[in-house]
């Protein structure tokens, strides 16, 4: 794994050769939109917002562990497990913003904070996740280039279903029904993938990442078994990690699942590649907090380094501009977005259920 390409490089895509529209405005479709966004001041840093947000998340993290030690060996600790699962997911969303350099101007500051939030606080390799997420942003929903649609466990298109073997072929038949139960394993998958990534010699800061992951594991597991009986400690760990995985999975699932898939030589310009493969989720300020702003997935993919609170303000500009261009802009309710994703999973698994997985 290499992190030679920073996530925020996605803000500087290769765009088509300059053109001049009838109104005299120069540049590619994305360049023209980018100028409107910049003129509105929506790429400016929001240091006050992030100071409050990081402070609240840090306070919740510390408070959760204080409650854990104060409560002692009790089954009421399962309530703490649920609370800390939500806090861990919120820290993951903060790490996401740090990786996109939404918080700090410098790469070094973002990286240090990301290592603390990802590796030390929640046991997820910041470098591994950043590399994976960079590739996703560059080619969302592209079967050959987006690691988020690799058929490791599930299949995301009928072509993948036709080529599937082993576990994906077995699970693919009923994957729509298995999707949410499988998310209970996502927290564990993040930890396992983080450790596996440490074996790659090209990983930047490998020693630091390994050390921080080890410290997290020792403190986390040590705290559970020091305070709780072995049985309660195991149940706490399972509940905590399962809910953590479901929360993260439910945060990212509505954004691209069920949207058009790209394959092979399919090529779109930057703006259409990001807009047509993404879905926004309609909701208010509470949903913004719960999903960490990722409900504005279209705006986020177009401008990854835009601070989260500015995404809501960017939405009407982006939506109106897409209407000008005749580019489909999809926004759905939360429940509807999950339904679309599950229908897509069920549809692409149909050939496997029929026993003749022909691509179609």
Short mmCIF file of the C-alpha atoms (twelve columns), coordinates in Angstrom:
data_MODEL
# 
_entry.id   MODEL 
# 
loop_
_atom_site.group_PDB 
_atom_site.id 
_atom_site.type_symbol 
_atom_site.label_atom_id 
_atom_site.label_alt_id 
_atom_site.label_comp_id 
_atom_site.label_asym_id 
_atom_site.label_seq_id 
_atom_site.Cartn_x 
_atom_site.Cartn_y 
_atom_site.Cartn_z 
_atom_site.pdbx_PDB_model_num 
ATOM 1   C CA . UNK A 1   0.000   0.000   0.000   1 
ATOM 2   C CA . UNK A 2   1.181   3.462   -0.735  1 
ATOM 3   C CA . UNK A 3   -0.146  6.790   0.385   1 
ATOM 4   C CA . UNK A 4   1.740   8.788   -2.199  1 
ATOM 5   C CA . UNK A 5   -1.561  10.247  -3.397  1 
ATOM 6   C CA . UNK A 6   -3.280  12.374  -0.772  1 
ATOM 7   C CA . UNK A 7   -7.045  12.305  -0.593  1 
ATOM 8   C CA . UNK A 8   -7.377  16.002  -1.188  1 
ATOM 9   C CA . UNK A 9   -5.753  15.569  -4.599  1 
ATOM 10  C CA . UNK A 10  -9.267  14.676  -5.710  1 
ATOM 11  C CA . UNK A 11  -9.981  18.399  -5.557  1 
ATOM 12  C CA . UNK A 12  -7.615  18.875  -8.498  1 
ATOM 13  C CA . UNK A 13  -8.929  16.431  -11.100 1 
ATOM 14  C CA . UNK A 14  -7.824  16.186  -14.683 1 
ATOM 15  C CA . UNK A 15  -10.536 18.106  -16.512 1 
ATOM 16  C CA . UNK A 16  -11.300 18.412  -20.219 1 
ATOM 17  C CA . UNK A 17  -9.657  21.034  -22.359 1 
ATOM 18  C CA . UNK A 18  -10.965 24.555  -21.777 1 
ATOM 19  C CA . UNK A 19  -14.098 25.534  -23.601 1 
ATOM 20  C CA . UNK A 20  -16.130 28.708  -23.858 1 
ATOM 21  C CA . UNK A 21  -19.862 28.605  -23.238 1 
ATOM 22  C CA . UNK A 22  -22.333 30.847  -24.974 1 
ATOM 23  C CA . UNK A 23  -22.375 33.128  -21.930 1 
ATOM 24  C CA . UNK A 24  -18.608 33.641  -22.249 1 
ATOM 25  C CA . UNK A 25  -17.738 31.614  -19.124 1 
ATOM 26  C CA . UNK A 26  -14.547 29.629  -19.712 1 
ATOM 27  C CA . UNK A 27  -13.435 26.216  -18.531 1 
ATOM 28  C CA . UNK A 28  -14.739 22.706  -18.064 1 
ATOM 29  C CA . UNK A 29  -18.096 22.025  -16.443 1 
ATOM 30  C CA . UNK A 30  -16.377 21.296  -13.135 1 
ATOM 31  C CA . UNK A 31  -14.100 24.335  -13.366 1 
ATOM 32  C CA . UNK A 32  -17.093 26.630  -13.775 1 
ATOM 33  C CA . UNK A 33  -18.843 25.056  -10.799 1 
ATOM 34  C CA . UNK A 34  -15.659 25.270  -8.761  1 
ATOM 35  C CA . UNK A 35  -15.436 29.010  -9.375  1 
ATOM 36  C CA . UNK A 36  -18.997 29.505  -8.135  1 
ATOM 37  C CA . UNK A 37  -18.274 27.498  -5.002  1 
ATOM 38  C CA . UNK A 38  -15.041 29.373  -4.312  1 
ATOM 39  C CA . UNK A 39  -16.731 32.747  -4.845  1 
ATOM 40  C CA . UNK A 40  -19.316 31.760  -2.232  1 
ATOM 41  C CA . UNK A 41  -16.477 31.148  0.248   1 
ATOM 42  C CA . UNK A 42  -17.468 27.529  0.780   1 
ATOM 43  C CA . UNK A 43  -13.916 26.154  0.610   1 
ATOM 44  C CA . UNK A 44  -12.768 28.348  3.515   1 
ATOM 45  C CA . UNK A 45  -11.743 26.557  6.709   1 
ATOM 46  C CA . UNK A 46  -14.197 26.404  9.647   1 
ATOM 47  C CA . UNK A 47  -11.809 26.286  12.597  1 
ATOM 48  C CA . UNK A 48  -14.438 27.303  15.158  1 
ATOM 49  C CA . UNK A 49  -16.818 24.552  14.076  1 
ATOM 50  C CA . UNK A 50  -14.148 21.879  14.211  1 
ATOM 51  C CA . UNK A 51  -12.843 23.110  17.571  1 
ATOM 52  C CA . UNK A 52  -16.314 22.580  19.028  1 
ATOM 53  C CA . UNK A 53  -16.911 19.279  17.230  1 
ATOM 54  C CA . UNK A 54  -13.566 17.738  18.141  1 
ATOM 55  C CA . UNK A 55  -13.981 18.959  21.715  1 
ATOM 56  C CA . UNK A 56  -17.421 17.384  22.063  1 
ATOM 57  C CA . UNK A 57  -16.320 14.067  20.540  1 
ATOM 58  C CA . UNK A 58  -13.228 13.964  22.764  1 
ATOM 59  C CA . UNK A 59  -15.357 14.741  25.829  1 
ATOM 60  C CA . UNK A 60  -17.794 11.950  24.917  1 
ATOM 61  C CA . UNK A 61  -14.886 9.523   24.457  1 
ATOM 62  C CA . UNK A 62  -13.360 10.362  27.841  1 
ATOM 63  C CA . UNK A 63  -16.765 10.446  29.514  1 
ATOM 64  C CA . UNK A 64  -17.652 7.019   28.177  1 
ATOM 65  C CA . UNK A 65  -14.520 5.460   29.601  1 
ATOM 66  C CA . UNK A 66  -14.938 7.290   32.918  1 
ATOM 67  C CA . UNK A 67  -18.451 5.815   33.146  1 
ATOM 68  C CA . UNK A 68  -17.049 2.398   32.258  1 
ATOM 69  C CA . UNK A 69  -14.542 2.404   35.129  1 
ATOM 70  C CA . UNK A 70  -17.043 3.940   37.554  1 
ATOM 71  C CA . UNK A 71  -19.754 1.371   36.829  1 
ATOM 72  C CA . UNK A 72  -17.538 -1.659  37.427  1 
ATOM 73  C CA . UNK A 73  -18.453 -5.289  36.874  1 
ATOM 74  C CA . UNK A 74  -22.089 -4.908  35.893  1 
ATOM 75  C CA . UNK A 75  -24.331 -5.926  33.028  1 
ATOM 76  C CA . UNK A 76  -25.325 -2.263  32.801  1 
ATOM 77  C CA . UNK A 77  -21.976 -1.900  31.025  1 
ATOM 78  C CA . UNK A 78  -23.780 -2.956  27.866  1 
ATOM 79  C CA . UNK A 79  -25.321 0.525   27.817  1 
ATOM 80  C CA . UNK A 80  -21.808 1.935   27.950  1 
ATOM 81  C CA . UNK A 81  -20.851 -0.415  25.098  1 
ATOM 82  C CA . UNK A 82  -23.628 1.041   22.948  1 
ATOM 83  C CA . UNK A 83  -22.647 4.609   23.848  1 
ATOM 84  C CA . UNK A 84  -18.967 4.000   23.091  1 
ATOM 85  C CA . UNK A 85  -19.883 2.344   19.785  1 
ATOM 86  C CA . UNK A 86  -21.594 5.569   18.725  1 
ATOM 87  C CA . UNK A 87  -18.604 7.609   19.956  1 
ATOM 88  C CA . UNK A 88  -16.136 5.357   18.080  1 
ATOM 89  C CA . UNK A 89  -18.149 5.869   14.883  1 
ATOM 90  C CA . UNK A 90  -18.154 9.631   15.407  1 
ATOM 91  C CA . UNK A 91  -14.365 9.507   15.843  1 
ATOM 92  C CA . UNK A 92  -14.207 7.583   12.577  1 
ATOM 93  C CA . UNK A 93  -16.157 10.381  10.893  1 
ATOM 94  C CA . UNK A 94  -13.756 12.935  12.374  1 
ATOM 95  C CA . UNK A 95  -10.829 10.898  11.004  1 
ATOM 96  C CA . UNK A 96  -12.550 11.013  7.608   1 
ATOM 97  C CA . UNK A 97  -12.630 14.823  7.706   1 
ATOM 98  C CA . UNK A 98  -9.007  14.945  8.844   1 
ATOM 99  C CA . UNK A 99  -7.967  12.713  5.951   1 
ATOM 100 C CA . UNK A 100 -9.623  15.094  3.505   1 
ATOM 101 C CA . UNK A 101 -7.855  18.038  5.143   1 
ATOM 102 C CA . UNK A 102 -11.133 19.681  6.016   1 
ATOM 103 C CA . UNK A 103 -9.878  20.552  9.503   1 
ATOM 104 C CA . UNK A 104 -6.248  21.695  9.222   1 
ATOM 105 C CA . UNK A 105 -4.404  23.373  6.375   1 
ATOM 106 C CA . UNK A 106 -1.213  21.338  6.651   1 
ATOM 107 C CA . UNK A 107 -0.843  17.697  5.729   1 
ATOM 108 C CA . UNK A 108 1.363   17.052  8.774   1 
ATOM 109 C CA . UNK A 109 -1.196  18.341  11.279  1 
ATOM 110 C CA . UNK A 110 -3.964  16.371  9.565   1 
ATOM 111 C CA . UNK A 111 -1.853  13.219  9.593   1 
ATOM 112 C CA . UNK A 112 -0.889  13.480  13.268  1 
ATOM 113 C CA . UNK A 113 -4.471  14.096  14.340  1 
ATOM 114 C CA . UNK A 114 -5.649  11.289  12.049  1 
ATOM 115 C CA . UNK A 115 -3.221  8.794   13.576  1 
ATOM 116 C CA . UNK A 116 -4.390  9.707   17.069  1 
ATOM 117 C CA . UNK A 117 -8.077  9.505   16.136  1 
ATOM 118 C CA . UNK A 118 -7.830  6.413   13.927  1 
ATOM 119 C CA . UNK A 119 -5.042  4.211   15.250  1 
ATOM 120 C CA . UNK A 120 -4.936  5.133   18.926  1 
ATOM 121 C CA . UNK A 121 -8.555  5.951   19.727  1 
ATOM 122 C CA . UNK A 122 -10.514 3.377   17.695  1 
ATOM 123 C CA . UNK A 123 -7.907  0.885   16.434  1 
ATOM 124 C CA . UNK A 124 -8.231  1.608   12.708  1 
ATOM 125 C CA . UNK A 125 -5.159  2.223   10.537  1 
ATOM 126 C CA . UNK A 126 -5.392  5.797   9.314   1 
ATOM 127 C CA . UNK A 127 -2.888  5.178   6.506   1 
ATOM 128 C CA . UNK A 128 -4.623  2.042   5.246   1 
ATOM 129 C CA . UNK A 129 -8.040  3.665   5.274   1 
ATOM 130 C CA . UNK A 130 -6.777  6.861   3.638   1 
ATOM 131 C CA . UNK A 131 -5.216  4.948   0.752   1 
ATOM 132 C CA . UNK A 132 -8.394  2.923   0.242   1 
ATOM 133 C CA . UNK A 133 -10.625 5.963   0.437   1 
ATOM 134 C CA . UNK A 134 -8.467  7.944   -1.986  1 
ATOM 135 C CA . UNK A 135 -8.918  5.255   -4.617  1 
ATOM 136 C CA . UNK A 136 -12.663 5.238   -3.981  1 
ATOM 137 C CA . UNK A 137 -12.888 9.005   -4.514  1 
ATOM 138 C CA . UNK A 138 -10.903 8.824   -7.748  1 
ATOM 139 C CA . UNK A 139 -13.223 6.219   -9.308  1 
ATOM 140 C CA . UNK A 140 -16.458 5.789   -7.335  1 
ATOM 141 C CA . UNK A 141 -18.457 2.682   -8.218  1 
ATOM 142 C CA . UNK A 142 -15.928 1.598   -10.850 1 
ATOM 143 C CA . UNK A 143 -15.638 -2.179  -10.608 1 
ATOM 144 C CA . UNK A 144 -11.983 -2.190  -11.670 1 
ATOM 145 C CA . UNK A 145 -10.730 0.697   -9.535  1 
ATOM 146 C CA . UNK A 146 -13.000 1.342   -6.534  1 
ATOM 147 C CA . UNK A 147 -12.011 -0.915  -3.605  1 
ATOM 148 C CA . UNK A 148 -15.421 -0.318  -2.000  1 
ATOM 149 C CA . UNK A 149 -17.109 -2.415  -4.703  1 
ATOM 150 C CA . UNK A 150 -14.622 -5.271  -4.766  1 
ATOM 151 C CA . UNK A 151 -16.558 -8.571  -4.624  1 
ATOM 152 C CA . UNK A 152 -14.768 -9.769  -1.480  1 
ATOM 153 C CA . UNK A 153 -17.993 -10.840 0.257   1 
ATOM 154 C CA . UNK A 154 -20.854 -9.350  -1.746  1 
ATOM 155 C CA . UNK A 155 -21.352 -8.779  -5.460  1 
ATOM 156 C CA . UNK A 156 -22.299 -5.337  -6.724  1 
ATOM 157 C CA . UNK A 157 -23.211 -6.062  -10.372 1 
ATOM 158 C CA . UNK A 158 -24.477 -8.946  -12.466 1 
ATOM 159 C CA . UNK A 159 -21.075 -9.103  -14.141 1 
ATOM 160 C CA . UNK A 160 -19.472 -9.679  -10.756 1 
ATOM 161 C CA . UNK A 161 -22.143 -12.272 -9.972  1 
ATOM 162 C CA . UNK A 162 -21.326 -14.148 -13.180 1 
ATOM 163 C CA . UNK A 163 -17.620 -14.202 -12.288 1 
ATOM 164 C CA . UNK A 164 -18.045 -14.890 -8.556  1 
ATOM 165 C CA . UNK A 165 -16.710 -17.942 -6.756  1 
ATOM 166 C CA . UNK A 166 -16.611 -19.196 -3.211  1 
ATOM 167 C CA . UNK A 167 -18.073 -17.006 -0.466  1 
ATOM 168 C CA . UNK A 168 -19.329 -14.121 -2.671  1 
ATOM 169 C CA . UNK A 169 -21.139 -16.616 -4.886  1 
ATOM 170 C CA . UNK A 170 -22.706 -18.277 -1.837  1 
ATOM 171 C CA . UNK A 171 -23.682 -15.047 -0.070  1 
ATOM 172 C CA . UNK A 172 -24.714 -13.275 -3.264  1 
ATOM 173 C CA . UNK A 173 -27.915 -15.280 -3.586  1 
ATOM 174 C CA . UNK A 174 -29.492 -13.639 -0.550  1 
ATOM 175 C CA . UNK A 175 -27.120 -10.753 0.048   1 
ATOM 176 C CA . UNK A 176 -29.864 -8.146  0.401   1 
ATOM 177 C CA . UNK A 177 -31.173 -9.993  3.460   1 
ATOM 178 C CA . UNK A 178 -27.668 -10.563 4.817   1 
ATOM 179 C CA . UNK A 179 -26.417 -7.003  4.323   1 
ATOM 180 C CA . UNK A 180 -27.289 -5.536  7.711   1 
ATOM 181 C CA . UNK A 181 -26.362 -8.692  9.693   1 
ATOM 182 C CA . UNK A 182 -22.973 -8.680  7.936   1 
ATOM 183 C CA . UNK A 183 -22.404 -5.095  9.041   1 
ATOM 184 C CA . UNK A 184 -22.064 -6.386  12.605  1 
ATOM 185 C CA . UNK A 185 -18.693 -7.757  11.451  1 
ATOM 186 C CA . UNK A 186 -17.510 -4.505  9.855   1 
ATOM 187 C CA . UNK A 187 -15.849 -3.236  13.022  1 
ATOM 188 C CA . UNK A 188 -13.826 -6.422  13.298  1 
ATOM 189 C CA . UNK A 189 -13.021 -6.228  9.584   1 
ATOM 190 C CA . UNK A 190 -11.568 -2.736  10.028  1 
ATOM 191 C CA . UNK A 191 -9.249  -3.967  12.763  1 
ATOM 192 C CA . UNK A 192 -8.156  -7.049  10.822  1 
ATOM 193 C CA . UNK A 193 -7.574  -5.083  7.616   1 
ATOM 194 C CA . UNK A 194 -5.577  -2.496  9.558   1 
ATOM 195 C CA . UNK A 195 -3.242  -5.141  10.964  1 
ATOM 196 C CA . UNK A 196 -2.877  -6.878  7.598   1 
ATOM 197 C CA . UNK A 197 -1.927  -3.570  5.972   1 
ATOM 198 C CA . UNK A 198 1.068   -3.297  8.325   1 
ATOM 199 C CA . UNK A 199 2.760   -6.110  6.395   1 
ATOM 200 C CA . UNK A 200 3.128   -3.891  3.351   1 
ATOM 201 C CA . UNK A 201 6.595   -2.300  3.276   1 
ATOM 202 C CA . UNK A 202 5.363   0.649   1.192   1 
ATOM 203 C CA . UNK A 203 3.057   1.843   3.964   1 
ATOM 204 C CA . UNK A 204 4.075   5.273   5.242   1 
ATOM 205 C CA . UNK A 205 4.774   5.545   8.998   1 
ATOM 206 C CA . UNK A 206 4.394   1.792   9.363   1 
ATOM 207 C CA . UNK A 207 6.231   1.650   12.697  1 
ATOM 208 C CA . UNK A 208 4.189   4.498   14.163  1 
ATOM 209 C CA . UNK A 209 0.928   2.989   12.944  1 
ATOM 210 C CA . UNK A 210 1.843   -0.428  14.333  1 
ATOM 211 C CA . UNK A 211 2.816   1.035   17.697  1 
ATOM 212 C CA . UNK A 212 -0.390  3.034   18.040  1 
ATOM 213 C CA . UNK A 213 -2.556  0.065   17.031  1 
ATOM 214 C CA . UNK A 214 -0.757  -2.092  19.598  1 
ATOM 215 C CA . UNK A 215 -1.253  0.500   22.338  1 
ATOM 216 C CA . UNK A 216 -4.953  0.714   21.481  1 
ATOM 217 C CA . UNK A 217 -5.374  -3.072  21.583  1 
ATOM 218 C CA . UNK A 218 -3.552  -3.436  24.911  1 
ATOM 219 C CA . UNK A 219 -5.463  -0.609  26.586  1 
ATOM 220 C CA . UNK A 220 -8.840  -1.620  25.157  1 
ATOM 221 C CA . UNK A 221 -8.674  -5.332  25.883  1 
ATOM 222 C CA . UNK A 222 -6.809  -4.739  29.157  1 
ATOM 223 C CA . UNK A 223 -9.514  -2.353  30.395  1 
ATOM 224 C CA . UNK A 224 -12.313 -4.796  29.556  1 
ATOM 225 C CA . UNK A 225 -10.764 -7.740  31.389  1 
ATOM 226 C CA . UNK A 226 -9.478  -5.633  34.284  1 
ATOM 227 C CA . UNK A 227 -12.916 -4.249  35.110  1 
ATOM 228 C CA . UNK A 228 -15.294 -6.971  33.923  1 
ATOM 229 C CA . UNK A 229 -15.516 -10.698 34.493  1 
ATOM 230 C CA . UNK A 230 -14.328 -12.691 31.467  1 
ATOM 231 C CA . UNK A 231 -17.869 -13.419 30.297  1 
ATOM 232 C CA . UNK A 232 -19.030 -9.827  30.584  1 
ATOM 233 C CA . UNK A 233 -15.826 -8.613  28.926  1 
ATOM 234 C CA . UNK A 234 -16.425 -10.811 25.878  1 
ATOM 235 C CA . UNK A 235 -20.078 -9.760  25.607  1 
ATOM 236 C CA . UNK A 236 -19.106 -6.085  25.963  1 
ATOM 237 C CA . UNK A 237 -16.531 -6.450  23.179  1 
ATOM 238 C CA . UNK A 238 -18.989 -8.192  20.848  1 
ATOM 239 C CA . UNK A 239 -21.779 -5.672  21.428  1 
ATOM 240 C CA . UNK A 240 -19.456 -2.688  21.167  1 
ATOM 241 C CA . UNK A 241 -17.762 -3.789  17.954  1 
ATOM 242 C CA . UNK A 242 -21.005 -5.006  16.341  1 
ATOM 243 C CA . UNK A 243 -22.838 -1.713  16.858  1 
ATOM 244 C CA . UNK A 244 -19.734 0.229   15.838  1 
ATOM 245 C CA . UNK A 245 -19.682 -1.710  12.554  1 
ATOM 246 C CA . UNK A 246 -23.408 -1.290  11.911  1 
ATOM 247 C CA . UNK A 247 -23.224 2.463   12.553  1 
ATOM 248 C CA . UNK A 248 -20.286 2.966   10.186  1 
ATOM 249 C CA . UNK A 249 -21.836 0.716   7.558   1 
ATOM 250 C CA . UNK A 250 -25.160 2.547   7.741   1 
ATOM 251 C CA . UNK A 251 -23.301 5.841   7.364   1 
ATOM 252 C CA . UNK A 252 -21.559 4.861   4.132   1 
ATOM 253 C CA . UNK A 253 -24.100 2.462   2.574   1 
ATOM 254 C CA . UNK A 254 -26.680 5.044   1.362   1 
ATOM 255 C CA . UNK A 255 -24.119 7.049   -0.590  1 
ATOM 256 C CA . UNK A 256 -23.269 4.882   -3.620  1 
ATOM 257 C CA . UNK A 257 -24.931 1.480   -3.298  1 
ATOM 258 C CA . UNK A 258 -27.576 1.056   -5.972  1 
ATOM 259 C CA . UNK A 259 -26.160 3.865   -8.101  1 
ATOM 260 C CA . UNK A 260 -24.765 3.275   -11.635 1 
ATOM 261 C CA . UNK A 261 -21.731 1.005   -11.782 1 
ATOM 262 C CA . UNK A 262 -18.827 1.665   -14.133 1 
ATOM 263 C CA . UNK A 263 -16.709 -1.033  -15.711 1 
ATOM 264 C CA . UNK A 264 -13.784 -1.463  -18.066 1 
ATOM 265 C CA . UNK A 265 -13.381 1.498   -20.372 1 
ATOM 266 C CA . UNK A 266 -16.419 3.405   -19.130 1 
ATOM 267 C CA . UNK A 267 -15.272 7.015   -18.941 1 
ATOM 268 C CA . UNK A 268 -16.981 10.140  -17.663 1 
ATOM 269 C CA . UNK A 269 -15.612 13.594  -17.002 1 
ATOM 270 C CA . UNK A 270 -14.893 14.399  -13.356 1 
ATOM 271 C CA . UNK A 271 -18.185 16.141  -12.573 1 
ATOM 272 C CA . UNK A 272 -20.401 13.438  -14.071 1 
ATOM 273 C CA . UNK A 273 -18.284 10.628  -12.607 1 
ATOM 274 C CA . UNK A 274 -18.875 12.015  -9.115  1 
ATOM 275 C CA . UNK A 275 -22.498 13.153  -9.447  1 
ATOM 276 C CA . UNK A 276 -23.985 10.206  -11.336 1 
ATOM 277 C CA . UNK A 277 -22.526 7.566   -9.001  1 
ATOM 278 C CA . UNK A 278 -23.509 9.355   -5.767  1 
ATOM 279 C CA . UNK A 279 -26.752 9.818   -3.878  1 
ATOM 280 C CA . UNK A 280 -27.613 12.505  -1.334  1 
ATOM 281 C CA . UNK A 281 -29.749 11.697  1.690   1 
ATOM 282 C CA . UNK A 282 -32.428 14.214  2.585   1 
ATOM 283 C CA . UNK A 283 -32.655 15.325  6.212   1 
ATOM 284 C CA . UNK A 284 -32.090 18.073  8.722   1 
ATOM 285 C CA . UNK A 285 -29.297 19.136  11.032  1 
ATOM 286 C CA . UNK A 286 -29.668 16.042  13.219  1 
ATOM 287 C CA . UNK A 287 -29.034 13.793  10.230  1 
ATOM 288 C CA . UNK A 288 -26.023 15.944  9.319   1 
ATOM 289 C CA . UNK A 289 -24.549 15.138  12.740  1 
ATOM 290 C CA . UNK A 290 -25.493 11.451  12.684  1 
ATOM 291 C CA . UNK A 291 -24.022 10.876  9.214   1 
ATOM 292 C CA . UNK A 292 -21.157 13.308  9.627   1 
ATOM 293 C CA . UNK A 293 -22.213 15.334  6.592   1 
ATOM 294 C CA . UNK A 294 -21.872 12.340  4.282   1 
ATOM 295 C CA . UNK A 295 -25.557 12.737  3.469   1 
ATOM 296 C CA . UNK A 296 -24.283 15.459  1.104   1 
ATOM 297 C CA . UNK A 297 -22.343 12.847  -0.813  1 
ATOM 298 C CA . UNK A 298 -22.513 14.584  -4.182  1 
ATOM 299 C CA . UNK A 299 -21.063 17.831  -2.859  1 
ATOM 300 C CA . UNK A 300 -18.481 15.944  -0.814  1 
ATOM 301 C CA . UNK A 301 -17.266 13.977  -3.827  1 
ATOM 302 C CA . UNK A 302 -17.013 17.092  -5.941  1 
ATOM 303 C CA . UNK A 303 -15.178 19.051  -3.223  1 
ATOM 304 C CA . UNK A 304 -13.618 16.574  -0.755  1 
ATOM 305 C CA . UNK A 305 -11.746 19.233  1.244   1 
ATOM 306 C CA . UNK A 306 -14.855 21.358  1.775   1 
ATOM 307 C CA . UNK A 307 -15.557 21.581  5.538   1 
ATOM 308 C CA . UNK A 308 -18.551 19.528  6.556   1 
ATOM 309 C CA . UNK A 309 -20.793 22.443  7.694   1 
ATOM 310 C CA . UNK A 310 -20.400 24.108  4.279   1 
ATOM 311 C CA . UNK A 311 -21.812 21.136  2.386   1 
ATOM 312 C CA . UNK A 312 -25.398 22.087  3.219   1 
ATOM 313 C CA . UNK A 313 -24.789 25.585  1.820   1 
ATOM 314 C CA . UNK A 314 -23.138 24.180  -1.315  1 
ATOM 315 C CA . UNK A 315 -26.015 21.858  -2.119  1 
ATOM 316 C CA . UNK A 316 -28.398 24.351  -3.781  1 
ATOM 317 C CA . UNK A 317 -25.542 25.713  -5.914  1 
ATOM 318 C CA . UNK A 318 -24.524 22.248  -7.087  1 
ATOM 319 C CA . UNK A 319 -28.083 21.063  -7.637  1 
ATOM 320 C CA . UNK A 320 -28.999 24.142  -9.690  1 
ATOM 321 C CA . UNK A 321 -25.829 23.790  -11.748 1 
ATOM 322 C CA . UNK A 322 -26.573 20.132  -12.491 1 
ATOM 323 C CA . UNK A 323 -30.033 21.169  -13.667 1 
ATOM 324 C CA . UNK A 324 -28.395 23.684  -16.015 1 
ATOM 325 C CA . UNK A 325 -26.255 20.917  -17.494 1 
ATOM 326 C CA . UNK A 326 -29.026 18.305  -17.585 1 
ATOM 327 C CA . UNK A 327 -27.059 16.023  -15.228 1 
ATOM 328 C CA . UNK A 328 -29.210 13.797  -13.005 1 
ATOM 329 C CA . UNK A 329 -28.929 14.778  -9.330  1 
ATOM 330 C CA . UNK A 330 -30.413 12.193  -6.971  1 
ATOM 331 C CA . UNK A 331 -31.554 12.962  -3.445  1 
ATOM 332 C CA . UNK A 332 -33.591 10.490  -1.390  1 
ATOM 333 C CA . UNK A 333 -34.900 10.062  2.120   1 
ATOM 334 C CA . UNK A 334 -32.860 7.907   4.489   1 
ATOM 335 C CA . UNK A 335 -35.191 4.898   4.403   1 
ATOM 336 C CA . UNK A 336 -35.598 5.203   0.639   1 
ATOM 337 C CA . UNK A 337 -31.827 5.263   0.150   1 
ATOM 338 C CA . UNK A 338 -31.425 1.996   2.053   1 
ATOM 339 C CA . UNK A 339 -34.333 0.474   0.109   1 
ATOM 340 C CA . UNK A 340 -32.688 1.410   -3.201  1 
ATOM 341 C CA . UNK A 341 -29.400 -0.133  -2.086  1 
ATOM 342 C CA . UNK A 342 -31.076 -3.361  -0.944  1 
ATOM 343 C CA . UNK A 343 -33.147 -3.655  -4.125  1 
ATOM 344 C CA . UNK A 344 -29.955 -3.307  -6.140  1 
ATOM 345 C CA . UNK A 345 -28.221 -6.016  -4.099  1 
ATOM 346 C CA . UNK A 346 -31.195 -8.326  -4.517  1 
ATOM 347 C CA . UNK A 347 -31.388 -7.675  -8.253  1 
ATOM 348 C CA . UNK A 348 -27.717 -8.381  -8.982  1 
ATOM 349 C CA . UNK A 349 -27.985 -11.589 -6.971  1 
ATOM 350 C CA . UNK A 350 -30.947 -12.853 -9.009  1 
ATOM 351 C CA . UNK A 351 -28.848 -14.834 -11.536 1 
ATOM 352 C CA . UNK A 352 -27.183 -16.689 -8.659  1 
ATOM 353 C CA . UNK A 353 -30.547 -17.641 -7.205  1 
ATOM 354 C CA . UNK A 354 -31.676 -18.947 -10.602 1 
ATOM 355 C CA . UNK A 355 -28.512 -21.015 -10.943 1 
ATOM 356 C CA . UNK A 356 -27.489 -19.340 -14.221 1 
ATOM 357 C CA . UNK A 357 -25.351 -16.284 -13.381 1 
ATOM 358 C CA . UNK A 358 -25.231 -14.768 -16.855 1 
ATOM 359 C CA . UNK A 359 -24.214 -11.147 -16.991 1 
ATOM 360 C CA . UNK A 360 -27.063 -8.923  -18.017 1 
# 
